[in-house]
Amino acid sequence: MAVKIRLARHGSKKRPYYRVVVTDSRNRREGRPIEEVGRYNPLTNPKTISLDLEKIADWQSKGAQLSDAVAALVRAAEAGEKAAAEPKKSKKQLAKEAEAAKAAAAAEAEGAEE
């Protein structure tokens, strides 16, 4: 039996969320899985990835193959564990921070002159 770890789409029309499932490769996308090992929601900001990496590693040791999408999610989850994901800052926010840093440096230089 060829076992795959892949995404199963759930949710309503144009509002998808995915479950990461272990299933026989011949089953349908929403067919009955052997086991659910995680979830992925691309609609939240930042995207929500919750995977049981231990179960995935266990299934891989038994010969299960990751789909391309799940492999990318596993890499992202492993990178997320190493460095906590911070929300991206907008260009305006970055400009404000740079301006505040310049003002602080100018005030510090002015204080050092006295």
Short mmCIF file of C-alpha atoms in Angstrom, two decimals:
data_model
loop_
_atom_site.label_atom_id
_atom_site.label_comp_id
_atom_site.label_asym_id
_atom_site.label_seq_id
_atom_site.Cartn_x
_atom_site.Cartn_y
_atom_site.Cartn_z
CA MET A 1 0.00 0.00 0.00
CA ALA A 2 1.42 3.41 -1.02
CA VAL A 3 0.87 5.82 1.87
CA LYS A 4 1.00 9.58 1.34
CA ILE A 5 0.93 12.54 3.70
CA ARG A 6 -1.06 15.21 1.90
CA LEU A 7 -3.61 17.99 2.30
CA ALA A 8 -7.34 17.34 2.52
CA ARG A 9 -9.40 20.43 1.68
CA HIS A 10 -12.24 21.44 3.98
CA GLY A 11 -14.23 24.62 4.45
CA SER A 12 -16.76 26.34 2.27
CA LYS A 13 -16.48 27.79 -1.19
CA LYS A 14 -13.57 30.27 -1.41
CA ARG A 15 -12.87 29.83 2.34
CA PRO A 16 -10.58 26.80 2.45
CA TYR A 17 -8.67 25.31 5.31
CA TYR A 18 -6.70 22.13 5.08
CA ARG A 19 -6.05 19.10 7.22
CA VAL A 20 -2.74 17.32 6.85
CA VAL A 21 -3.65 13.64 6.64
CA VAL A 22 -1.99 10.27 6.19
CA THR A 23 -3.89 8.30 3.58
CA ASP A 24 -3.63 5.66 0.89
CA SER A 25 -2.50 7.37 -2.31
CA ARG A 26 -5.42 5.82 -4.22
CA ASN A 27 -8.04 7.49 -2.00
CA ARG A 28 -9.90 10.64 -2.98
CA ARG A 29 -8.70 14.01 -1.66
CA GLU A 30 -11.49 14.09 0.94
CA GLY A 31 -11.55 10.31 1.37
CA ARG A 32 -11.27 8.67 4.76
CA PRO A 33 -7.75 9.22 6.13
CA ILE A 34 -5.70 6.79 8.18
CA GLU A 35 -4.71 9.58 10.58
CA GLU A 36 -4.83 13.38 10.82
CA VAL A 37 -1.41 14.83 11.68
CA GLY A 38 -1.98 18.58 11.38
CA ARG A 39 -3.91 21.57 10.12
CA TYR A 40 -3.18 24.51 7.84
CA ASN A 41 -5.22 27.69 7.43
CA PRO A 42 -3.98 29.99 4.66
CA LEU A 43 -6.61 32.67 5.30
CA THR A 44 -5.35 33.90 8.67
CA ASN A 45 -2.63 36.52 8.93
CA PRO A 46 -0.03 35.11 9.49
CA LYS A 47 -0.95 31.72 8.06
CA THR A 48 -1.70 29.11 10.72
CA ILE A 49 0.37 25.95 10.51
CA SER A 50 -0.05 23.38 13.28
CA LEU A 51 1.66 20.07 12.60
CA ASP A 52 2.56 17.12 14.80
CA LEU A 53 6.12 16.78 13.52
CA GLU A 54 6.75 13.66 15.62
CA LYS A 55 3.86 11.80 13.99
CA ILE A 56 4.96 12.95 10.54
CA ALA A 57 8.51 11.73 11.18
CA ASP A 58 7.11 8.42 12.47
CA TRP A 59 5.02 7.93 9.31
CA GLN A 60 7.98 8.85 7.13
CA SER A 61 10.07 6.20 8.89
CA LYS A 62 7.36 3.69 7.94
CA GLY A 63 7.67 4.71 4.28
CA ALA A 64 5.01 7.41 3.85
CA GLN A 65 5.78 10.01 1.18
CA LEU A 66 5.18 13.75 1.67
CA SER A 67 3.38 15.69 -1.03
CA ASP A 68 5.15 18.82 -2.27
CA ALA A 69 2.75 21.12 -0.40
CA VAL A 70 3.13 19.22 2.88
CA ALA A 71 6.92 19.17 2.51
CA ALA A 72 6.86 22.97 2.22
CA LEU A 73 4.63 23.22 5.31
CA VAL A 74 6.95 20.95 7.30
CA ARG A 75 9.95 23.12 6.36
CA ALA A 76 8.01 26.25 7.38
CA ALA A 77 6.94 24.67 10.68
CA GLU A 78 10.50 23.61 11.48
CA ALA A 79 11.79 27.10 10.66
CA GLY A 80 8.96 28.56 12.78
CA GLU A 81 10.05 26.52 15.79
CA LYS A 82 13.59 27.82 15.48
CA ALA A 83 12.57 31.47 15.21
CA ALA A 84 9.19 32.67 16.46
CA ALA A 85 7.21 34.13 13.58
CA GLU A 86 6.69 37.86 13.96
CA PRO A 87 4.08 39.62 11.83
CA LYS A 88 5.57 41.52 8.92
CA LYS A 89 5.77 45.29 9.35
CA SER A 90 4.40 47.66 6.75
CA LYS A 91 6.59 50.15 4.91
CA LYS A 92 5.02 52.98 6.91
CA GLN A 93 5.85 51.26 10.19
CA LEU A 94 9.45 50.65 9.08
CA ALA A 95 9.78 54.32 8.03
CA LYS A 96 8.43 55.49 11.41
CA GLU A 97 10.91 53.28 13.25
CA ALA A 98 13.81 54.56 11.12
CA GLU A 99 12.76 58.16 11.76
CA ALA A 100 12.52 57.50 15.50
CA ALA A 101 15.97 55.91 15.48
CA LYS A 102 17.43 58.96 13.69
CA ALA A 103 15.79 61.30 16.22
CA ALA A 104 17.14 59.24 19.12
CA ALA A 105 20.64 59.26 17.61
CA ALA A 106 20.46 63.03 17.09
CA ALA A 107 19.31 63.57 20.67
CA GLU A 108 22.08 61.33 21.96
CA ALA A 109 24.71 63.19 19.90
CA GLU A 110 23.36 66.51 21.17
CA GLY A 111 23.55 65.27 24.76
CA ALA A 112 27.15 64.11 24.25
CA GLU A 113 28.22 67.57 23.02
CA GLU A 114 27.17 69.26 26.27
#
